[in-house]
Structures are given as C-alpha cells and as structure tokens.
PDB file of C-alpha atoms in Angstrom:
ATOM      1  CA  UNK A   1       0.000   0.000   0.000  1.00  0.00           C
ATOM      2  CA  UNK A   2       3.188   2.383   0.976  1.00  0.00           C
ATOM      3  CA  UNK A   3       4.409   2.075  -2.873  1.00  0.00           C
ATOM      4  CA  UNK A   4       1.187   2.540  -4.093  1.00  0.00           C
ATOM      5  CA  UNK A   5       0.379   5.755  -2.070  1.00  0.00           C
ATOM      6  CA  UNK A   6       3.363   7.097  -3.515  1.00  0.00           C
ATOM      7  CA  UNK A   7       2.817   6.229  -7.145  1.00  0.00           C
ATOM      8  CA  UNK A   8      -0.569   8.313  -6.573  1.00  0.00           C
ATOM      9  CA  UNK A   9       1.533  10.818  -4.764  1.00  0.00           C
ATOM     10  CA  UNK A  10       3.836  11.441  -7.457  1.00  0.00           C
ATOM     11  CA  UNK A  11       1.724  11.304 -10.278  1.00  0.00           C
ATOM     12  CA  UNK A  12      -0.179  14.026  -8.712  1.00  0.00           C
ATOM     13  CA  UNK A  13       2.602  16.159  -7.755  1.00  0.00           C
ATOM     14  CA  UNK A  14       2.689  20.008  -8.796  1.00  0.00           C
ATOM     15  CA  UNK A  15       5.627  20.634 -10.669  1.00  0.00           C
ATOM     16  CA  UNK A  16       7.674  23.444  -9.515  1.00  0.00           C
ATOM     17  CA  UNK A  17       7.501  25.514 -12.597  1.00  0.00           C
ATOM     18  CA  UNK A  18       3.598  25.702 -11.894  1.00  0.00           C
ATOM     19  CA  UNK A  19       4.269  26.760  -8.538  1.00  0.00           C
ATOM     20  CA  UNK A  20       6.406  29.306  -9.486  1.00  0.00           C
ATOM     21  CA  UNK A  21       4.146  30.688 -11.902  1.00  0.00           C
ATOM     22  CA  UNK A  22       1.200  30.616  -9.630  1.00  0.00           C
ATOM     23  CA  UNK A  23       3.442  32.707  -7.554  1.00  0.00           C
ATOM     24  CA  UNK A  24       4.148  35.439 -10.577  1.00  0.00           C
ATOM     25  CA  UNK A  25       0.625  35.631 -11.369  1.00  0.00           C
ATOM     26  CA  UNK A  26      -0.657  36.675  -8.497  1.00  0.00           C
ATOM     27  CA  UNK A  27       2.079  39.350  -8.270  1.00  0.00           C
ATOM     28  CA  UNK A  28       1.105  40.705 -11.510  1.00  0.00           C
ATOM     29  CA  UNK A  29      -2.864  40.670 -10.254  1.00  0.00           C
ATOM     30  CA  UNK A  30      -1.590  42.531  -7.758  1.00  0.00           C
ATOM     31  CA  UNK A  31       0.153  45.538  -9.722  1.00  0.00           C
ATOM     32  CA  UNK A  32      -2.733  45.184 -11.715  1.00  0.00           C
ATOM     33  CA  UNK A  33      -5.340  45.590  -9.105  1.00  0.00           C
ATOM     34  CA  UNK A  34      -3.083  48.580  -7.035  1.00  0.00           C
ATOM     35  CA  UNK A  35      -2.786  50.479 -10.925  1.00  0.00           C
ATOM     36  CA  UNK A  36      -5.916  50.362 -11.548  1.00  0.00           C
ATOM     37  CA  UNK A  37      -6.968  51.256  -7.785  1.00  0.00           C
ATOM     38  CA  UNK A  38      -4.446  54.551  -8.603  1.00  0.00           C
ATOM     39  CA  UNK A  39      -6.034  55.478 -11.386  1.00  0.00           C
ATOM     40  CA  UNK A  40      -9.158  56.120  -9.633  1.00  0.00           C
ATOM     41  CA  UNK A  41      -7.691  59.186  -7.571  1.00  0.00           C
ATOM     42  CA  UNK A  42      -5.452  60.525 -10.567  1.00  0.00           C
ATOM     43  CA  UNK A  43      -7.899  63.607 -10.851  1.00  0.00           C
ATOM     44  CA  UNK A  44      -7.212  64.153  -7.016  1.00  0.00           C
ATOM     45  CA  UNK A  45      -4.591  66.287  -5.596  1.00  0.00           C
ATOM     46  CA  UNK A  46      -1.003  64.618  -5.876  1.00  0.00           C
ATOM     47  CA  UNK A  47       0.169  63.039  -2.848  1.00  0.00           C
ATOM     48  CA  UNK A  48      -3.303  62.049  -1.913  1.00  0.00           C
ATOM     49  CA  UNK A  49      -2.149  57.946  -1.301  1.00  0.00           C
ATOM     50  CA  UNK A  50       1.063  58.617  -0.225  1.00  0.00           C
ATOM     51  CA  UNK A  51       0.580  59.025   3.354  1.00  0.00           C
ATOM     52  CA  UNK A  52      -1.956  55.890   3.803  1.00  0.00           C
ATOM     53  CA  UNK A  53      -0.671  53.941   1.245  1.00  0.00           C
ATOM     54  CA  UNK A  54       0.427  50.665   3.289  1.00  0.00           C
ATOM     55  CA  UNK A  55      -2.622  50.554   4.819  1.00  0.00           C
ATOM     56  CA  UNK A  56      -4.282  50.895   1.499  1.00  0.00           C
ATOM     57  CA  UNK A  57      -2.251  48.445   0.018  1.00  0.00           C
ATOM     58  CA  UNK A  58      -2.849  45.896   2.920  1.00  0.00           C
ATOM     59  CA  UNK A  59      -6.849  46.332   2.859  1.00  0.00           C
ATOM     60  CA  UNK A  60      -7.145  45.902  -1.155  1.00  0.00           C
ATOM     61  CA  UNK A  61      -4.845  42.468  -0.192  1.00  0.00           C
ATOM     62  CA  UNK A  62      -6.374  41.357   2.868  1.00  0.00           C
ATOM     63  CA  UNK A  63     -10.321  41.870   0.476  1.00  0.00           C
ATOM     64  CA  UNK A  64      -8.495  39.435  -2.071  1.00  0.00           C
ATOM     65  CA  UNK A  65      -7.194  37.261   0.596  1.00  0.00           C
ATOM     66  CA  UNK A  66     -11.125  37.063   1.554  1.00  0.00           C
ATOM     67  CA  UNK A  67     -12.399  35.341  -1.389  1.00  0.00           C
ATOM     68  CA  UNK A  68      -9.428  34.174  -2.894  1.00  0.00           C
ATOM     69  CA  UNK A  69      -7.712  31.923  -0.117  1.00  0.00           C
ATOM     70  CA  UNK A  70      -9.973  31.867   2.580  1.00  0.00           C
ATOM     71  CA  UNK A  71     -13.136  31.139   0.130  1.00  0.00           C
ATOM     72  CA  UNK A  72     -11.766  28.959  -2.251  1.00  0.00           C
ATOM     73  CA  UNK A  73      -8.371  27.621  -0.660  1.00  0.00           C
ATOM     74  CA  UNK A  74      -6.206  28.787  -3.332  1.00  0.00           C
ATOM     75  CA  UNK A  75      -4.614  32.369  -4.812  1.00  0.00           C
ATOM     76  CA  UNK A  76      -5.887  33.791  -8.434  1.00  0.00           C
ATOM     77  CA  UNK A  77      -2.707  32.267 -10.426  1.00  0.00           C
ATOM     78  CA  UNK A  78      -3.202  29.433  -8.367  1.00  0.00           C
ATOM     79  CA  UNK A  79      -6.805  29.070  -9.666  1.00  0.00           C
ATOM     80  CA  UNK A  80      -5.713  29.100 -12.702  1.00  0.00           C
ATOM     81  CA  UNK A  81      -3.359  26.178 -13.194  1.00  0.00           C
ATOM     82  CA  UNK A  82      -6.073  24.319 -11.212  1.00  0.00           C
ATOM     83  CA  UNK A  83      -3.567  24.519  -7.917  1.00  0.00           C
ATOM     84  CA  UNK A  84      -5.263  24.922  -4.409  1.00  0.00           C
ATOM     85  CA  UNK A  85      -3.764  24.216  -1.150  1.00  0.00           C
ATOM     86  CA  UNK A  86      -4.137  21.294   1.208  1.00  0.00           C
ATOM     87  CA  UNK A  87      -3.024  20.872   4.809  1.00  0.00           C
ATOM     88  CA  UNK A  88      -0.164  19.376   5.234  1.00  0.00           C
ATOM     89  CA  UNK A  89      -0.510  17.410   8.270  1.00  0.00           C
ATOM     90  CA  UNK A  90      -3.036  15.237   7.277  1.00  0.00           C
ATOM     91  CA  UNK A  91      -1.547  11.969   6.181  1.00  0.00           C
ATOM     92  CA  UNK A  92      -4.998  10.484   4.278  1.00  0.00           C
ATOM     93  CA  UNK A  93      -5.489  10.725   0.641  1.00  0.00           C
ATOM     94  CA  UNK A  94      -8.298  12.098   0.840  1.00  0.00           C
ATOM     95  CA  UNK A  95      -8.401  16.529  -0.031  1.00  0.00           C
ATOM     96  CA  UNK A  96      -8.316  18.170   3.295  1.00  0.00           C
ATOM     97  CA  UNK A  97      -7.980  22.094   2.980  1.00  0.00           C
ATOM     98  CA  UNK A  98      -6.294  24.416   5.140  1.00  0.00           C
ATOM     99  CA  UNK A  99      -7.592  24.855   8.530  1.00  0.00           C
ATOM    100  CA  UNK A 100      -8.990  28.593   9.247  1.00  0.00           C
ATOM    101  CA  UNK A 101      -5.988  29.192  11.736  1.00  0.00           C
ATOM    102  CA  UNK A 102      -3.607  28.588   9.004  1.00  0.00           C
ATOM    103  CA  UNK A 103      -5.627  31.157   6.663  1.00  0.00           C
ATOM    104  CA  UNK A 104      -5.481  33.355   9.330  1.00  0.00           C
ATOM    105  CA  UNK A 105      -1.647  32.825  10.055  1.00  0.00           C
ATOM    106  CA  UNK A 106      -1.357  33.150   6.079  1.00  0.00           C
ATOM    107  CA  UNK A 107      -3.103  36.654   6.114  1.00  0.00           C
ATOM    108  CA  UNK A 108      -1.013  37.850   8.795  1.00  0.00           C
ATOM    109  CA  UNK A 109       2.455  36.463   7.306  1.00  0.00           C
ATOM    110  CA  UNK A 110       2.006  37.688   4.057  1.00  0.00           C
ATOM    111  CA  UNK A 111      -0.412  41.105   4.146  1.00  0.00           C
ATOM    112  CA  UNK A 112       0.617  41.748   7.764  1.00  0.00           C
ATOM    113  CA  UNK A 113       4.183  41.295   6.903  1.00  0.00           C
ATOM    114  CA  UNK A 114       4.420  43.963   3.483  1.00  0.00           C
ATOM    115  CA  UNK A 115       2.686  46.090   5.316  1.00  0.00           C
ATOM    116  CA  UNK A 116       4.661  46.360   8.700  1.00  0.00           C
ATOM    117  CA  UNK A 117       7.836  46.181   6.422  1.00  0.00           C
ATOM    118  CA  UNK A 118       6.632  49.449   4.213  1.00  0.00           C
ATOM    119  CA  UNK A 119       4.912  51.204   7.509  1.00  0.00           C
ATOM    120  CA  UNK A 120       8.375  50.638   9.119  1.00  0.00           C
ATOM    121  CA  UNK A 121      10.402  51.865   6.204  1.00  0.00           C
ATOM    122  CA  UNK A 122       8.061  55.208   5.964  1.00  0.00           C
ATOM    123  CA  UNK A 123       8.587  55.682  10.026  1.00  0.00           C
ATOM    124  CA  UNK A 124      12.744  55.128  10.008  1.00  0.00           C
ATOM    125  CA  UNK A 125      12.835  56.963   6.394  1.00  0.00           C
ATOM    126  CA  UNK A 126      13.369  60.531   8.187  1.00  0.00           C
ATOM    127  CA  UNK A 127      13.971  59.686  11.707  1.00  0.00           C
ATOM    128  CA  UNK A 128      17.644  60.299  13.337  1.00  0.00           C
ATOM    129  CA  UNK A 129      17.327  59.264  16.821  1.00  0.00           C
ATOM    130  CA  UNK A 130      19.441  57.342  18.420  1.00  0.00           C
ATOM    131  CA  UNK A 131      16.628  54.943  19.655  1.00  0.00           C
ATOM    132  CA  UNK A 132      15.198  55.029  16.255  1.00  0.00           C
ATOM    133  CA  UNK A 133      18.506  54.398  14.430  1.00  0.00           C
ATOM    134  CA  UNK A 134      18.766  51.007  17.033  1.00  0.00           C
ATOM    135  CA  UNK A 135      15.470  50.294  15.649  1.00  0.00           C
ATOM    136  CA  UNK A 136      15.760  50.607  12.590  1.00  0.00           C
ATOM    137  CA  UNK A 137      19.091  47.979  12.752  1.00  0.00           C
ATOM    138  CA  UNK A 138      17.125  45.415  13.902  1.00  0.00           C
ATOM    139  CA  UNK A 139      14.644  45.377  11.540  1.00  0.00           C
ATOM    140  CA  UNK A 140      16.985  45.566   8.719  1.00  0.00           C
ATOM    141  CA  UNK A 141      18.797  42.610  11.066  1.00  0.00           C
ATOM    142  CA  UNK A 142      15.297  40.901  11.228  1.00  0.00           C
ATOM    143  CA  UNK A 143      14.481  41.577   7.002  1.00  0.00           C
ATOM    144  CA  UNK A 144      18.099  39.869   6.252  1.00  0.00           C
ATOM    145  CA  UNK A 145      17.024  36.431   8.326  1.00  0.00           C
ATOM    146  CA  UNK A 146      13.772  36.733   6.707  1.00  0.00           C
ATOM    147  CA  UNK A 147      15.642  37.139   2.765  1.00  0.00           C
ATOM    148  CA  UNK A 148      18.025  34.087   4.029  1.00  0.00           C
ATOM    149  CA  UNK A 149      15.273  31.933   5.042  1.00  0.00           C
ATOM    150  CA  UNK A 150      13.363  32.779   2.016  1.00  0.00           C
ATOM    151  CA  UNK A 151      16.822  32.036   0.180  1.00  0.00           C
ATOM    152  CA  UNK A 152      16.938  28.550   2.075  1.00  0.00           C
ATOM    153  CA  UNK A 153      13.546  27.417   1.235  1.00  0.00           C
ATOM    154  CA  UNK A 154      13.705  28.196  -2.428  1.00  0.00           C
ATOM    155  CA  UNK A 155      16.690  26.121  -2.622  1.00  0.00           C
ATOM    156  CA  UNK A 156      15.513  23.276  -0.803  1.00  0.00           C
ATOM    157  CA  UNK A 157      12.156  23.719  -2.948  1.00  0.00           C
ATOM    158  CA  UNK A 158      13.698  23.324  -6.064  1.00  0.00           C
ATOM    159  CA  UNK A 159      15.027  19.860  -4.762  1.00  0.00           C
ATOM    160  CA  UNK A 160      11.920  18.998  -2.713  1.00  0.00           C
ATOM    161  CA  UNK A 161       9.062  20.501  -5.250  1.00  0.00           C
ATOM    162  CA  UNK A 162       7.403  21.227  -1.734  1.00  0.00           C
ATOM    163  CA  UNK A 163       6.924  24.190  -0.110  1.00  0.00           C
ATOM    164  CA  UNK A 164       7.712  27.294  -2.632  1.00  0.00           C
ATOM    165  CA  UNK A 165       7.522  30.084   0.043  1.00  0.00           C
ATOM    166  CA  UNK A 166       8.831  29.620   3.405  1.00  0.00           C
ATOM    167  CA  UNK A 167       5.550  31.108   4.638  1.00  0.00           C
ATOM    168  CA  UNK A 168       3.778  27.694   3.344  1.00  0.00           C
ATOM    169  CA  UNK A 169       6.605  25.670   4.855  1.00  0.00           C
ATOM    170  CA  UNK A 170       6.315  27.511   8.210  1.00  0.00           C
ATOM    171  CA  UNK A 171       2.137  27.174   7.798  1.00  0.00           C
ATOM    172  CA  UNK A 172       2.310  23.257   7.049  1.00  0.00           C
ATOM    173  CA  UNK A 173       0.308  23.490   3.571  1.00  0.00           C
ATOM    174  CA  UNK A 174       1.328  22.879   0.337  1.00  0.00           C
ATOM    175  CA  UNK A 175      -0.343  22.745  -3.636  1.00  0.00           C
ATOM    176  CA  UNK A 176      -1.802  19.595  -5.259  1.00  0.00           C
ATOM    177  CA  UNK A 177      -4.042  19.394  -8.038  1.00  0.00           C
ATOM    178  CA  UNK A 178      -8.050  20.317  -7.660  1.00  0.00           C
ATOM    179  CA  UNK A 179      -8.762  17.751 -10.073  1.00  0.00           C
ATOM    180  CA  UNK A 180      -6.550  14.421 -10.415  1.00  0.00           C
ATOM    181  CA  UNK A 181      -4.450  14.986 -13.325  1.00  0.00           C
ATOM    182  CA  UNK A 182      -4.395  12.080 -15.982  1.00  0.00           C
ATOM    183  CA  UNK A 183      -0.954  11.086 -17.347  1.00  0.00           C
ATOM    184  CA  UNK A 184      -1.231  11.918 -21.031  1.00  0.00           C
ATOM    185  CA  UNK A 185       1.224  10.879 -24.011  1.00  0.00           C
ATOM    186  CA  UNK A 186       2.252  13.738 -26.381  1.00  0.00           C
ATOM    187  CA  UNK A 187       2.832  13.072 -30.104  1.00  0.00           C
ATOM    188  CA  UNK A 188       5.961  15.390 -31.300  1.00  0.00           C
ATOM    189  CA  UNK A 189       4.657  14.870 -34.793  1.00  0.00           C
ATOM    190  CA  UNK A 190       3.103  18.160 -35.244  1.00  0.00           C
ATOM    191  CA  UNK A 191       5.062  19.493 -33.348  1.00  0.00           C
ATOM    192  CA  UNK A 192       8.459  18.664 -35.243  1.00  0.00           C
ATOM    193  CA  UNK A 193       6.661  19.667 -38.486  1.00  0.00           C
ATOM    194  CA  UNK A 194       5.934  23.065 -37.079  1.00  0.00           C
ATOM    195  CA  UNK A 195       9.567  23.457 -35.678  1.00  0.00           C
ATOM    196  CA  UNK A 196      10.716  22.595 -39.366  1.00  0.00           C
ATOM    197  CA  UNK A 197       8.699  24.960 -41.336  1.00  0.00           C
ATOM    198  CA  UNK A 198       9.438  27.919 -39.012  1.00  0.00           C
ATOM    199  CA  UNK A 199      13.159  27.064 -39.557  1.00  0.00           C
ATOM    200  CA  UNK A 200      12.391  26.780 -43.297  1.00  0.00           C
ATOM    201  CA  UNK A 201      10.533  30.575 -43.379  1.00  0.00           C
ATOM    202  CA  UNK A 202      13.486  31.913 -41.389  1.00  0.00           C
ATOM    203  CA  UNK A 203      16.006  30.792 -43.420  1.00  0.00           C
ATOM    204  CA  UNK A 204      13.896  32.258 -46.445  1.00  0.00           C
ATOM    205  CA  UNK A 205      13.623  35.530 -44.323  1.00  0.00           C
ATOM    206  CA  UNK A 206      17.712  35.445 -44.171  1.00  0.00           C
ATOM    207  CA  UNK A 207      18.184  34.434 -47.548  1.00  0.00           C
ATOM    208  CA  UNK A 208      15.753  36.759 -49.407  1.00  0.00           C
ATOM    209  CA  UNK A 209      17.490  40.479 -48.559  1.00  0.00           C
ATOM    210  CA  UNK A 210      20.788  38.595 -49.895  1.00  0.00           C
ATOM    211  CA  UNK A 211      19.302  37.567 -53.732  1.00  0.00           C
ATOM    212  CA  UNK A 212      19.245  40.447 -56.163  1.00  0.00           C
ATOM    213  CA  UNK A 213      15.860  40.328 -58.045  1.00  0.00           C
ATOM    214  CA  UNK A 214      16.624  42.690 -60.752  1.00  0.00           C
ATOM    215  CA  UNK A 215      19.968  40.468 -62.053  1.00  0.00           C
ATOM    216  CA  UNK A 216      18.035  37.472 -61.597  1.00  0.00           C
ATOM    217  CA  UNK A 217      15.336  38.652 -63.298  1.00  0.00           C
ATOM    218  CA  UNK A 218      17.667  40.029 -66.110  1.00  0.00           C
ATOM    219  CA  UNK A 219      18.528  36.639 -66.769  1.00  0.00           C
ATOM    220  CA  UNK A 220      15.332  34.821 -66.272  1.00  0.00           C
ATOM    221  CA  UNK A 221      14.179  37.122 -69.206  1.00  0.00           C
ATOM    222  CA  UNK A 222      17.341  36.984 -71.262  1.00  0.00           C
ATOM    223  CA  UNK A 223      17.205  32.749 -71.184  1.00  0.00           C
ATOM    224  CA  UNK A 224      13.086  33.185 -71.595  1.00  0.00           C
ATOM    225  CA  UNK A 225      12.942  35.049 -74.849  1.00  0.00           C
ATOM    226  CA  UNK A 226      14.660  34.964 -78.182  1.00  0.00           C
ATOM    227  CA  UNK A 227      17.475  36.954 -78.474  1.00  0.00           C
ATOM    228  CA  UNK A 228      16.638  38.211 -82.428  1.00  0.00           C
ATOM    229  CA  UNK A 229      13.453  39.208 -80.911  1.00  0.00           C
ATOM    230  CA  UNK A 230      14.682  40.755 -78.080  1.00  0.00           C
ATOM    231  CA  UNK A 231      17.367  42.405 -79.609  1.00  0.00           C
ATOM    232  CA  UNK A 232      15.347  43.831 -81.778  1.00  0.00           C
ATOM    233  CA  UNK A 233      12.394  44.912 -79.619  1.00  0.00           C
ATOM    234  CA  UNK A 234      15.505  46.350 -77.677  1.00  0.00           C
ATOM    235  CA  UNK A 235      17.106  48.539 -80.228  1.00  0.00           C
ATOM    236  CA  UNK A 236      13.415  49.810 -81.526  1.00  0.00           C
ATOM    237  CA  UNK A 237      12.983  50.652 -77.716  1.00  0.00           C
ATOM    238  CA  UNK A 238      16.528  52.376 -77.676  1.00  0.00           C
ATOM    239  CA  UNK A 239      15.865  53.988 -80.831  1.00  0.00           C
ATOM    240  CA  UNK A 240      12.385  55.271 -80.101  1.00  0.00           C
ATOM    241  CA  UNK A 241      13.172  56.331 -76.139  1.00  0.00           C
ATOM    242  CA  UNK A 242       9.249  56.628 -75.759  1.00  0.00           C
ATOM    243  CA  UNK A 243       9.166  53.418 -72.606  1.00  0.00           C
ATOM    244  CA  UNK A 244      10.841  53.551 -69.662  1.00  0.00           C
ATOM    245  CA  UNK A 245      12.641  49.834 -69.486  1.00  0.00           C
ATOM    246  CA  UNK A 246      11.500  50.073 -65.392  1.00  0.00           C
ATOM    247  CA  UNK A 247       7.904  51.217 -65.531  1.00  0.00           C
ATOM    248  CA  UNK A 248       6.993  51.529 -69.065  1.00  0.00           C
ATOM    249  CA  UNK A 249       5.551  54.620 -69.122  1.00  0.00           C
ATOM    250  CA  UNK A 250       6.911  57.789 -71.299  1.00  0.00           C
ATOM    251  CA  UNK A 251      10.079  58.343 -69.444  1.00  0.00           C
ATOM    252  CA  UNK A 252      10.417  61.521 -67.024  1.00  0.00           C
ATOM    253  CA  UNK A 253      13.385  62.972 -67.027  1.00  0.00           C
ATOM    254  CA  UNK A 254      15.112  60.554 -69.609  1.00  0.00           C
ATOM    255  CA  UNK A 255      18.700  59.323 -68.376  1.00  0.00           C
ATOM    256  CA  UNK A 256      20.991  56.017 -69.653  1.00  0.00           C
ATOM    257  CA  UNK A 257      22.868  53.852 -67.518  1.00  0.00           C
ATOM    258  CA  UNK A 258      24.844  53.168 -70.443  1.00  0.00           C
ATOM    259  CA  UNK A 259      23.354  51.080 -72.344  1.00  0.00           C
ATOM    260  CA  UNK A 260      20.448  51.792 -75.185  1.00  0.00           C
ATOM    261  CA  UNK A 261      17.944  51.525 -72.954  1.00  0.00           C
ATOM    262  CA  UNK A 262      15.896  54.924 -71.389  1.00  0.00           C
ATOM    263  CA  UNK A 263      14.912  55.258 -67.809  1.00  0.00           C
ATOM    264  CA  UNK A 264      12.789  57.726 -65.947  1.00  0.00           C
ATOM    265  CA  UNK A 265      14.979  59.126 -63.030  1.00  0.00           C
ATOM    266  CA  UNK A 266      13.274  58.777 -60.410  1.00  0.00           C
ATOM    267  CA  UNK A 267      12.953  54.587 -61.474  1.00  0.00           C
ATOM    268  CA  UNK A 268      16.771  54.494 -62.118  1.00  0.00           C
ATOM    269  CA  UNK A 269      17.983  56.389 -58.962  1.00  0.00           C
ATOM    270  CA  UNK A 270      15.545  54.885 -56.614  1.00  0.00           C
ATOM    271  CA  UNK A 271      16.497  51.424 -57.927  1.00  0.00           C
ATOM    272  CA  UNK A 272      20.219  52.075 -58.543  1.00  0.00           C
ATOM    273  CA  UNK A 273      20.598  53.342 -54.448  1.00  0.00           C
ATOM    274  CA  UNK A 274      18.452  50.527 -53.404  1.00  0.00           C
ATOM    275  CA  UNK A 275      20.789  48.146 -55.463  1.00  0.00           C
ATOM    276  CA  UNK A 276      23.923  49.387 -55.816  1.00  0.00           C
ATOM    277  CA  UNK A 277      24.712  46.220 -57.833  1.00  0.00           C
ATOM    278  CA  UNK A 278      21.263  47.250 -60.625  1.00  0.00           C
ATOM    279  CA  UNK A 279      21.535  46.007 -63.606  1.00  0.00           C
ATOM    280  CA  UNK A 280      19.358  46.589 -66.806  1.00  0.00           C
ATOM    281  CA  UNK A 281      16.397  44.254 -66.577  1.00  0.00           C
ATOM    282  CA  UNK A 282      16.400  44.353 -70.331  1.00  0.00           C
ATOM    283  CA  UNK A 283      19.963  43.736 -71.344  1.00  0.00           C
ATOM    284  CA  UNK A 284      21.643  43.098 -68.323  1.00  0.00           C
ATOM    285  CA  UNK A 285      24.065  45.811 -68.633  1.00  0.00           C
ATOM    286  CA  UNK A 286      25.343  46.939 -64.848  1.00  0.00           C
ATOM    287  CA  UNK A 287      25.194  50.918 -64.337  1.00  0.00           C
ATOM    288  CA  UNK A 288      28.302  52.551 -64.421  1.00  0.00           C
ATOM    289  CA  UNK A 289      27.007  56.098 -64.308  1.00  0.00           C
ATOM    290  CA  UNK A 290      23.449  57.824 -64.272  1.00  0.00           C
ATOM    291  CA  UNK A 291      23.424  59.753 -67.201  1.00  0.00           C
ATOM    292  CA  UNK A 292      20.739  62.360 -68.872  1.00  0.00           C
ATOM    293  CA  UNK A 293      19.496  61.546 -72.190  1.00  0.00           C
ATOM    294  CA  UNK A 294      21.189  63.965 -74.529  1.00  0.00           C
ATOM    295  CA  UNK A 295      18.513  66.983 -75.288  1.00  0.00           C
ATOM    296  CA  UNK A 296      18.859  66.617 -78.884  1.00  0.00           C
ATOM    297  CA  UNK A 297      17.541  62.891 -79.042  1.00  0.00           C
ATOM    298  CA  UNK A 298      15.258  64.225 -76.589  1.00  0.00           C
ATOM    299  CA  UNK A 299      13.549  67.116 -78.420  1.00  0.00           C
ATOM    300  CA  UNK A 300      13.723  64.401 -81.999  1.00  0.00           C
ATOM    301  CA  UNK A 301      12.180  61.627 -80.393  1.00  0.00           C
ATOM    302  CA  UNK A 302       9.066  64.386 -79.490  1.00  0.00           C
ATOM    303  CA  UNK A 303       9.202  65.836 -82.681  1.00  0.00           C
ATOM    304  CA  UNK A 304       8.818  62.327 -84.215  1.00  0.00           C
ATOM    305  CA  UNK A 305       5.380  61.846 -82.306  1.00  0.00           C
TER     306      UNK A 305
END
C-alpha cells in the first residue's frame, strides 16, 4: 500500500515551474489591481495615497485574501493552473484544505508582513534618533534572516518541489491538483513539423534580402525570350526612347545607364541606391554612371510623335 500511495503521490505532484508561476501571477494581479486602484484618484490632488498607502495596500490584499484563499483555498494564479492548497498534516489521501488558523496565520504572514515592512520603512525613512537608528538595525537585522530563510527554502524547494515560500513551509500546507491529473502521451509529430517549417521561413527571411531580383530577373528574361526578338524589340525601344525599361511609361526625365535603354529618373535612382549592384532588366548591362538623355535625341524623339 506504501508504494502505491506514492505512485498516486507522485503522479499528482505540482511541478515546480507551476508553482512558481502561480506565484508570478498573483504578483502581476496585484500591480494590476493597485494600478488600476491609482487610477481612480489621478484627478485628485497629488500626494493624496502617499501618506496611507500601506494601509491601502494591505486592505485591497487582505479583500483578495477574503475570497481568494480563505473562500476557495487557493490564490488567483493558483486558480488558474487548477492549484489549491491542502493541509499538510493530514496523512490520508483524501483533499483536506487548510484549517482557518492557518488562513489566518497566512493573512497575517504575508499582508501583515508587506505592510509592517513598508509602515516601518516610511517611520525610520526621516527619523535620526538614536533609539530610532537602534530600531531601525534590527529590523533591517530581522528583514536579512527573513531574505536568508526565504533564500533557504527556495533552494531546498527546487530539490523537494514542496513548499515554494517559506511562509507555506512555516504554515504546514502545500499545492496539489483540484482535479486528479491524468498522465497523457504527447505526439511530437506536429510538433516537429511546425519546428521545421518555421526554420524553413526563417532561413527564407535570411536568404531573401541577400538575392538580387533585378539580375536574376535580367537573366530569367534573357534565357526566356529569343534573343533576335529581343534584340530587336531592344534597339526599336533604344531607338524610339518613348518606354521607360523600369515602368513603361513615357520616361520623365530621360537618363541612360549606359546602355540603349531609357529610364525615368526617379525609377533608375531609386532602384540604382536601393541596389547598388542594378543592372538593366532588359539587357543586363550593370550601371556605371546615371546619365541624362542627350537633349537633342530628346527634343527628336518628341518631334517624331
């Protein structure tokens, strides 16, 4: 029965990394809750908080506490990951939740201890007494036990899996499950296809900025059609200057890259400092210099229309 008991046990067992995250939701429900609590009083004079804002803190905390933990045995992020606490000295199987002592001991640990730490921060803050200065030692003395316990626990937590506070350790309660959890078998299938095509489209995303389109496309359409007929759709094109070899439209601002072809100059700048490797997508020529169509081959090739 002992070996079975702990089969159950450890089949059941939170793992740490839910604990942990139980543990970081509910701190970010409580910035949450205290923002939006601010926000409330942001047309209010400045200041207005500061004064009573421990004990403003510890009420919106110690509400939460009430039907969070002392309602329903378990925190918000705890609720969640379907965590809840159970009372650590009972040795039967069977759920038994924390006694209302320990919820009460819980309250007091956890909202009674932020708020004495912040209340006595505030009251030593601008005190220079002598008495208050011996004070104030020995609750810094009293915070670094506290921080070295804490540092204890966590450490023997992440060997245990029990216990991920010292405050549940000291309280005797710990998280299972609310519902039994079944042991389930995951197929990597989908998931190893999915891992491969996002390393496929990344690679793709690497290897696109590093292909030039216009060369390869310069050759795609110098294998693709005919050279006669290219070469001499090319030279009528050259000869007649009325298409821009980029956008085929009348060219603006005619200029030559050096080869027969004309280009608007806005086309063959914008493409020639995007590129600086541009080529002619008609002949493949590369640029060597950005040149304005001379005005007399200009002012002919408008008189011919």
């Amino acid at each position: 029965m002992t070996g079975k008991e702990e089969n159950m046990q450890s089949a059941n067992r939170v793992l740490r990394i839910s604990q942990l995250d139980a543990l970081e939701l509910d701190k970010a429900l409580e910035q949450l809750v205290w923002s939006q609590f601010t926000q409330c009083f942001h047309g209010f004079k400045p200041g207005l908080l500061a004064r009573f804002e421990p004990e403003v803190k510890a009420f919106l905390w110690l509400f939460l506490w009430r039907f969070t933990i002392y309602s329903k045995n378990a925190t918000v992020g705890q609720s969640v990951l379907n965590i809840q606490y159970k009372n650590d000295s009972s040795l039967n199987l069977i759920y038994q939740p924390p006694s209302k002592t320990q919820k009460l001991w819980y309250a007091v640990c956890t909202i009674g201890g932020k708020w004495l730490e912040e209340r006595c921060y505030d009251l030593f803050r601008n005190r220079h007494l002598a008495s208050f200065g011996k004070a104030k030692q020995f609750m810094n003395f009293l915070v670094g036990l506290l921080k070295l316990g804490e540092l204890i626990n966590f450490l023997i937590f992440l060997q245990k899996g029990k216990f991920a506070t010292l405050t549940e350790r000291l309280l005797g309660i710990h998280s299972v499950f609310c519902k039994p959890q079944n042991m389930r078998e995951v197929g990597f299938e989908y998931m190893n296809r999915e891992l491969l095509w996002h390393g496929f489209a990344e690679f793709l995303i690497f290897l696109l900025p590093l292909i030039n389109i216009q060369k390869l496309k310069a050759k795609l359409s110098s294998w693709c059609i005919p050279l006669t007929g290219a070469a001499g759709h090319d030279s009528t094109l050259g000869s007649s200057g009325k298409e821009c070899a980029l956008c085929g439209e009348w060219p603006t601002m005619p200029h030559t890259i050096g080869c027969e072809h004309v280009f608007c100059y806005y086309c063959v700048k914008s493409s020639f400092l995007f590129d600086i490797y541009f080529t002619c997508p008609k002949c493949g020529t590369e640029v060597h210099s950005v040149q304005p169509l001379k005005s007399g081959i200009e002012m002919s090739e408008v008189n011919a229309l």
